[in-house]
């Protein structure tokens, strides 16, 4: 008997990935990855326009790489698994966000028009395009001045990575191009448009990145006009007020997209989603009480609630943003795996590298082994894990890393453990902020790259937070989640599911292993937590502004260096 | 014409060193070093008693190593320089301190008596013997309770390294041996006793290590009785109230000591001195206004004043303690070169080690080169240089190192520079504490190992403190200073000098190079200083006790580890 399948396509920062999934079991039958030909465009535009150089902090992409992802990866997974396209009932996509682009009214990217190809603002602005900070500053300042009611839903601060900062930068710096663009759209929605011929706007990116809510819609025209009179009708001019909930069907595959993918025309296409958020049901979480932690270079924390709530320093809360019918809460730590990688690259002496090489393992493995032999607090060290700023709960990119407790006998594995402990305490602060706001977190399901490799880290997280940590079975939860939404777009009548809760029950699984808090560590970690909170509040809540002062001194020192 | 010479012998931690010096010019004619056969005894007593194990924190020495130093090194310098012993007019010695031992009434070390040889308390307690902390705690507690008038002269705290803590530990732990010992004496004075047959007690160790002052003598019997009734007459029982000023003649060489050294019987022997303090005239400083910084693994700061003063957190102020007729002020930083060495050994990644190896230089050289290319504050980092606690001005061994400002782009040379800057700021705090107390510091003369190797460090110290730094010409200022005091012990009539000021004028020199504060760095370093002071006060003056809490957590974690 033929399997009924769905395809999930996950658009990452460097590549796109398709996974073919058995709808009845969630078994991942085949995977294919397409590394974007133009990758992250952050120094100069692609040839033949590579004489056009970009300013610092820019990060663009080429929308044709997204089309190529479909063309390369979907046929590949079908072929690998020898699945008949007729047995593929749906396709879902997820994307980095906010990753957005200007298009014409029919969805043609402005950067593909010859007359605009050499204009940087015509290209896709990737999530980590950080050049719109001045616009974000204006957005926040005006929102605070006006007491905008939506500001608390975003932890009191809008990121320069989000939609309006990027849109406003286009208006500021290339008003003619802004006028030319009929649409400004999330790449997530744009690829669904390309698949279906239908423009939809998903509730996840609209809510988390474009300040939309189901009850209140978008910010007012008065607010937008305060940013720039030409911006007052940005929603009606460039966007849409029609928001499609996560879990809905966007449309059916066009003949063109069927030809790209090898799937049949009319195959159900789900409304688009965001990579972290789509992981939630793929990690078996479809209701309140369990948090999903997407753990990699950074951590994204997602939890669900029946009611809205104001959680200190969260990234956002969106009704229907993650699971239809529930409020999805998002928080985050801006540096986790990145900090461990920094440490290994920049602060570990040769002996550990030599031992790793001798054993044929990586340096993390050597450090983890020695760090695991230490008891909680035995290093005598404590860190503030702010090497990349603090996202939640302080929402402050200008905070920096701190290490205290060093002595002449401090060794690298002790610092390594202190850094792990610090990121775990950062997660505990977020968990407690959720609980304080009435959003229950009884256990955590981890996914992403870190849980795979790092048993010590997982145990420390369980011990520090006092929560049991489970781990999602899939190593590619975003793509699995997208395939699940593809099956929901197809519906039960077509062999899929009528809602994502049913899909998760059948298609999502956890690993057997669980990390349970060790009660013997409780006292020491409670003490470390109290000390961390004291440092956190001293340096993060204004009592000491040394971190900002040092950044200012540094910036001045750099500006004094003789210009080229 | 024959040169008139003097010999200086410097007793260090691992070895003793003799230098033969031309009295008229200060030229160093020959040097010889004797590495102590029994070195630092910190695990077990020397053979054949090496089944006797020592507790943690003990550090002993063998007094016979000191005698062997005379026997080996003095004949060697005479032979190397082909100097007639008749032309050597005097000998001076300096020592680590407080390094003390129990002896019989005739000066025989108790550890050389067969019946006491296996008793650890019979041996020399080296300066870094740290096992007398409980005794130091009692000494301080009682002094504070009683409001002892001498306490402010020592920054409010007596170190466990000093004389009474060590003496009291003998009484506590081996009262029979304490009773047997007729004398408890600084090794500095003991070696002079061995040279001359005359027991003297020098004003430098008496003042800085045994709470003596010219005006007030020793602490009262009531105070000592409060520590232990058997300790009430420790001064009269085990010490002497007759204190010999620095610069005086202790006696003439005995026939026995003449045979050891190859010098003539009757050769003038100076009253003993301490290694750091004897460096002051050897660095050309004999009056107020100029500080000497003995810069090595740690820094010892010495300054002179016509009047006494209470300098916050100083190690001590002693009349006649450094230069006769003046008050000598001592302060210190407990970790400097040690911190840089820790960093290179424990926190510098392989690429810098590889480059050092490729160039045939040490890692410091590579780091210094890159750090020198940075402007003040450009690293964005700030450290509290407390890896080995804080001696001055907080007098707190339980403080620990802190680094703030780290980001994912922080590199090792930036941390290296931040550590140098932190130690320089630590020196500035000491300089300002002296100035605040009315002890002028108009320029600094550096000596010791660090100024030799590290031009960037010297320039940063000048810039941060706003003081010009000169460097003593001699690379072995303690031995030179001892030779100068030997020449003073001989006196002008014998071809020497009548006082140390005259000797310094003729025998001590500075290098030509000077490090002048660069006014362009002033603003940035003033800002960094303010930020450092804020951190210093927050973590060092009680607002945050995180450093102590972490030490307590660490100690508890270690104690929970299964015992052997």
Short mmCIF file of N, CA and C in Angstrom, two decimals, chain B residues 445-546:
data_model
loop_
_atom_site.label_atom_id
_atom_site.label_comp_id
_atom_site.label_asym_id
_atom_site.label_seq_id
_atom_site.Cartn_x
_atom_site.Cartn_y
_atom_site.Cartn_z
N UNK B 445 59.58 55.07 40.07
CA UNK B 445 60.74 54.34 39.55
C UNK B 445 60.41 52.86 39.64
N UNK B 446 60.45 52.20 38.50
CA UNK B 446 60.13 50.79 38.45
C UNK B 446 61.39 49.95 38.51
N UNK B 447 61.28 48.81 39.18
CA UNK B 447 62.35 47.81 39.12
C UNK B 447 61.68 46.45 39.14
N UNK B 448 62.46 45.39 39.13
CA UNK B 448 61.89 44.04 39.07
C UNK B 448 61.87 43.53 37.64
N UNK B 449 61.25 42.39 37.45
CA UNK B 449 61.33 41.71 36.15
C UNK B 449 60.45 42.31 35.07
N UNK B 450 59.30 42.86 35.42
CA UNK B 450 58.36 43.29 34.38
C UNK B 450 58.85 44.45 33.53
N UNK B 451 59.46 45.49 34.13
CA UNK B 451 59.83 46.65 33.31
C UNK B 451 60.83 46.28 32.22
N UNK B 452 61.60 45.25 32.49
CA UNK B 452 62.61 44.79 31.56
C UNK B 452 62.03 44.34 30.23
N UNK B 453 60.90 43.61 30.34
CA UNK B 453 60.43 42.86 29.19
C UNK B 453 59.28 43.54 28.47
N UNK B 454 58.65 44.53 29.06
CA UNK B 454 57.30 44.85 28.64
C UNK B 454 57.11 46.36 28.45
N UNK B 455 57.50 46.85 27.28
CA UNK B 455 57.42 48.29 27.05
C UNK B 455 55.98 48.78 27.00
N UNK B 456 55.10 47.99 26.40
CA UNK B 456 53.69 48.40 26.34
C UNK B 456 53.14 48.57 27.75
N UNK B 457 53.43 47.62 28.61
CA UNK B 457 52.95 47.69 29.99
C UNK B 457 53.44 48.96 30.66
N UNK B 458 54.71 49.29 30.48
CA UNK B 458 55.25 50.48 31.14
C UNK B 458 54.55 51.74 30.62
N UNK B 459 54.33 51.81 29.31
CA UNK B 459 53.67 53.00 28.77
C UNK B 459 52.24 53.10 29.29
N UNK B 460 51.55 51.97 29.36
CA UNK B 460 50.17 51.99 29.88
C UNK B 460 50.17 52.45 31.33
N UNK B 461 51.15 51.98 32.12
CA UNK B 461 51.21 52.41 33.52
C UNK B 461 51.41 53.93 33.61
N UNK B 462 52.28 54.46 32.76
CA UNK B 462 52.50 55.92 32.76
C UNK B 462 51.22 56.65 32.36
N UNK B 463 50.58 56.15 31.30
CA UNK B 463 49.37 56.81 30.81
C UNK B 463 48.24 56.75 31.84
N UNK B 464 48.06 55.57 32.42
CA UNK B 464 46.93 55.39 33.34
C UNK B 464 47.13 56.18 34.63
N UNK B 465 48.36 56.18 35.14
CA UNK B 465 48.60 56.88 36.41
C UNK B 465 48.86 58.36 36.21
N UNK B 466 49.15 58.76 34.98
CA UNK B 466 49.50 60.16 34.75
C UNK B 466 50.84 60.53 35.36
N UNK B 467 51.66 59.53 35.63
CA UNK B 467 53.00 59.77 36.21
C UNK B 467 54.07 59.28 35.24
N UNK B 468 55.18 59.99 35.25
CA UNK B 468 56.33 59.51 34.50
C UNK B 468 56.91 58.30 35.21
N UNK B 469 57.24 57.27 34.44
CA UNK B 469 57.88 56.08 34.99
C UNK B 469 59.33 56.03 34.51
N UNK B 470 60.25 55.98 35.49
CA UNK B 470 61.65 55.69 35.20
C UNK B 470 61.90 54.23 35.53
N UNK B 471 63.03 53.71 35.09
CA UNK B 471 63.36 52.31 35.37
C UNK B 471 64.76 52.25 35.96
N UNK B 472 64.89 51.51 37.07
CA UNK B 472 66.21 51.35 37.68
C UNK B 472 67.15 50.65 36.70
N UNK B 473 68.41 51.10 36.70
CA UNK B 473 69.37 50.54 35.75
C UNK B 473 69.69 49.09 36.08
N UNK B 474 69.74 48.77 37.36
CA UNK B 474 70.13 47.42 37.74
C UNK B 474 69.00 46.44 37.53
N UNK B 475 69.32 45.27 37.05
CA UNK B 475 68.35 44.20 36.96
C UNK B 475 68.26 43.40 38.24
N UNK B 476 69.10 43.74 39.21
CA UNK B 476 69.08 43.01 40.48
C UNK B 476 69.18 44.03 41.63
N UNK B 477 68.13 44.88 41.66
CA UNK B 477 68.15 45.96 42.65
C UNK B 477 68.25 45.48 44.10
N UNK B 478 67.64 44.37 44.50
CA UNK B 478 67.78 43.99 45.91
C UNK B 478 69.25 43.74 46.28
N UNK B 479 69.94 42.97 45.46
CA UNK B 479 71.34 42.66 45.79
C UNK B 479 72.19 43.93 45.74
N UNK B 480 71.91 44.79 44.75
CA UNK B 480 72.65 46.05 44.69
C UNK B 480 72.40 46.87 45.95
N UNK B 481 71.12 46.95 46.36
CA UNK B 481 70.78 47.71 47.57
C UNK B 481 71.49 47.13 48.78
N UNK B 482 71.55 45.82 48.86
CA UNK B 482 72.24 45.21 50.00
C UNK B 482 73.72 45.56 50.00
N UNK B 483 74.32 45.54 48.81
CA UNK B 483 75.74 45.93 48.72
C UNK B 483 75.91 47.39 49.14
N UNK B 484 74.95 48.24 48.76
CA UNK B 484 75.02 49.66 49.16
C UNK B 484 74.99 49.77 50.68
N UNK B 485 74.10 49.00 51.31
CA UNK B 485 74.06 49.03 52.78
C UNK B 485 75.34 48.43 53.38
N UNK B 486 75.93 47.48 52.68
CA UNK B 486 77.24 46.97 53.13
C UNK B 486 78.28 48.08 53.13
N UNK B 487 78.25 48.91 52.09
CA UNK B 487 79.21 50.02 51.99
C UNK B 487 78.96 51.06 53.08
N UNK B 488 77.67 51.23 53.45
CA UNK B 488 77.33 52.16 54.51
C UNK B 488 77.76 51.59 55.88
N UNK B 489 77.61 50.27 56.03
CA UNK B 489 78.04 49.64 57.29
C UNK B 489 79.54 49.83 57.48
N UNK B 490 80.28 49.81 56.37
CA UNK B 490 81.74 50.02 56.46
C UNK B 490 82.06 51.47 56.80
N UNK B 491 81.28 52.40 56.28
CA UNK B 491 81.50 53.82 56.57
C UNK B 491 82.48 54.47 55.63
N UNK B 492 82.40 55.80 55.58
CA UNK B 492 83.25 56.57 54.67
C UNK B 492 84.72 56.40 55.00
N UNK B 493 85.02 56.28 56.28
CA UNK B 493 86.42 56.17 56.69
C UNK B 493 87.08 54.94 56.10
N UNK B 494 86.27 53.90 55.87
CA UNK B 494 86.81 52.66 55.31
C UNK B 494 86.68 52.61 53.79
N UNK B 495 86.29 53.75 53.18
CA UNK B 495 86.13 53.76 51.73
C UNK B 495 84.69 53.59 51.29
N UNK B 496 83.77 53.50 52.27
CA UNK B 496 82.35 53.36 51.93
C UNK B 496 81.65 54.70 52.05
N UNK B 497 80.46 54.68 52.64
CA UNK B 497 79.67 55.90 52.78
C UNK B 497 79.14 56.00 54.20
N UNK B 498 78.88 57.24 54.61
CA UNK B 498 78.36 57.40 55.96
C UNK B 498 76.85 57.28 56.02
N UNK B 499 76.19 57.45 54.91
CA UNK B 499 74.76 57.14 54.93
C UNK B 499 74.29 56.67 53.56
N UNK B 500 73.07 56.13 53.55
CA UNK B 500 72.56 55.48 52.34
C UNK B 500 72.25 56.50 51.25
N UNK B 501 71.99 57.75 51.65
CA UNK B 501 71.74 58.77 50.64
C UNK B 501 73.00 59.00 49.81
N UNK B 502 74.14 59.11 50.49
CA UNK B 502 75.40 59.25 49.76
C UNK B 502 75.65 58.03 48.88
N UNK B 503 75.41 56.87 49.45
CA UNK B 503 75.64 55.64 48.68
C UNK B 503 74.78 55.62 47.42
N UNK B 504 73.51 56.04 47.57
CA UNK B 504 72.60 56.01 46.42
C UNK B 504 73.07 56.99 45.35
N UNK B 505 73.56 58.15 45.77
CA UNK B 505 74.01 59.15 44.82
C UNK B 505 75.12 58.59 43.92
N UNK B 506 75.96 57.77 44.51
CA UNK B 506 77.11 57.26 43.75
C UNK B 506 76.86 55.90 43.11
N UNK B 507 76.09 55.08 43.78
CA UNK B 507 76.02 53.67 43.35
C UNK B 507 74.74 53.30 42.58
N UNK B 508 73.69 54.13 42.68
CA UNK B 508 72.42 53.76 42.04
C UNK B 508 72.21 54.60 40.80
N UNK B 509 71.62 53.99 39.78
CA UNK B 509 71.37 54.71 38.53
C UNK B 509 70.04 54.30 37.92
N UNK B 510 69.55 55.17 37.05
CA UNK B 510 68.35 54.87 36.27
C UNK B 510 68.75 54.62 34.82
N UNK B 511 67.91 53.91 34.11
CA UNK B 511 68.10 53.82 32.66
C UNK B 511 67.81 55.17 32.01
N UNK B 512 68.30 55.34 30.82
CA UNK B 512 68.03 56.60 30.10
C UNK B 512 66.57 56.70 29.70
N UNK B 513 65.96 55.57 29.31
CA UNK B 513 64.58 55.63 28.82
C UNK B 513 63.61 55.98 29.95
N UNK B 514 62.62 56.79 29.58
CA UNK B 514 61.56 57.13 30.52
C UNK B 514 60.23 56.97 29.80
N UNK B 515 59.22 56.60 30.56
CA UNK B 515 57.87 56.48 29.98
C UNK B 515 57.06 57.67 30.46
N UNK B 516 56.69 58.52 29.50
CA UNK B 516 55.97 59.75 29.85
C UNK B 516 54.50 59.60 29.50
N UNK B 517 53.61 60.06 30.35
CA UNK B 517 52.17 59.95 30.05
C UNK B 517 51.84 60.65 28.74
N UNK B 518 51.10 59.98 27.88
CA UNK B 518 50.67 60.55 26.62
C UNK B 518 49.35 61.28 26.87
N UNK B 519 49.34 62.62 26.74
CA UNK B 519 48.12 63.37 27.07
C UNK B 519 46.92 62.93 26.22
N UNK B 520 47.18 62.37 25.04
CA UNK B 520 46.07 61.95 24.17
C UNK B 520 45.28 60.80 24.78
N UNK B 521 45.89 60.08 25.72
CA UNK B 521 45.20 58.94 26.32
C UNK B 521 44.42 59.33 27.57
N UNK B 522 44.61 60.57 28.01
CA UNK B 522 44.11 60.98 29.32
C UNK B 522 42.60 60.78 29.49
N UNK B 523 41.85 61.26 28.50
CA UNK B 523 40.40 61.24 28.65
C UNK B 523 39.87 59.81 28.74
N UNK B 524 40.35 58.96 27.83
CA UNK B 524 39.86 57.58 27.83
C UNK B 524 40.23 56.88 29.13
N UNK B 525 41.46 57.10 29.60
CA UNK B 525 41.87 56.41 30.83
C UNK B 525 41.19 56.99 32.06
N UNK B 526 40.88 58.27 32.03
CA UNK B 526 40.11 58.81 33.15
C UNK B 526 38.72 58.17 33.20
N UNK B 527 38.15 57.97 32.04
CA UNK B 527 36.83 57.32 32.00
C UNK B 527 36.93 55.87 32.48
N UNK B 528 37.93 55.15 31.97
CA UNK B 528 38.09 53.76 32.40
C UNK B 528 38.34 53.70 33.91
N UNK B 529 39.08 54.66 34.41
CA UNK B 529 39.35 54.70 35.85
C UNK B 529 38.06 54.87 36.63
N UNK B 530 37.22 55.79 36.19
CA UNK B 530 35.94 55.97 36.90
C UNK B 530 35.11 54.69 36.88
N UNK B 531 35.10 54.02 35.73
CA UNK B 531 34.32 52.77 35.66
C UNK B 531 34.94 51.70 36.56
N UNK B 532 36.28 51.65 36.57
CA UNK B 532 36.97 50.69 37.44
C UNK B 532 36.64 50.96 38.90
N UNK B 533 36.69 52.21 39.29
CA UNK B 533 36.42 52.56 40.69
C UNK B 533 35.00 52.14 41.07
N UNK B 534 34.06 52.34 40.14
CA UNK B 534 32.68 51.96 40.45
C UNK B 534 32.57 50.45 40.66
N UNK B 535 33.23 49.67 39.80
CA UNK B 535 33.21 48.21 39.97
C UNK B 535 33.95 47.82 41.25
N UNK B 536 35.12 48.42 41.45
CA UNK B 536 35.96 48.18 42.63
C UNK B 536 35.15 48.39 43.91
N UNK B 537 34.43 49.48 43.96
CA UNK B 537 33.69 49.79 45.18
C UNK B 537 32.47 48.86 45.32
N UNK B 538 31.84 48.57 44.19
CA UNK B 538 30.65 47.71 44.26
C UNK B 538 31.02 46.31 44.76
N UNK B 539 32.07 45.74 44.20
CA UNK B 539 32.44 44.37 44.55
C UNK B 539 33.39 44.29 45.73
N UNK B 540 34.08 45.38 46.00
CA UNK B 540 35.13 45.33 47.03
C UNK B 540 34.76 45.95 48.35
N UNK B 541 33.71 46.76 48.37
CA UNK B 541 33.39 47.47 49.62
C UNK B 541 32.04 47.05 50.18
N UNK B 542 31.55 45.88 49.75
CA UNK B 542 30.41 45.32 50.46
C UNK B 542 29.06 45.43 49.79
N UNK B 543 28.92 46.28 48.75
CA UNK B 543 27.60 46.39 48.11
C UNK B 543 27.21 45.04 47.50
N UNK B 544 28.17 44.37 46.88
CA UNK B 544 27.93 43.01 46.38
C UNK B 544 28.93 42.09 47.03
N UNK B 545 28.44 40.99 47.57
CA UNK B 545 29.39 40.02 48.14
C UNK B 545 29.45 38.78 47.27
N UNK B 546 29.18 38.93 45.97
CA UNK B 546 29.12 37.75 45.09
C UNK B 546 30.45 36.99 45.09
#
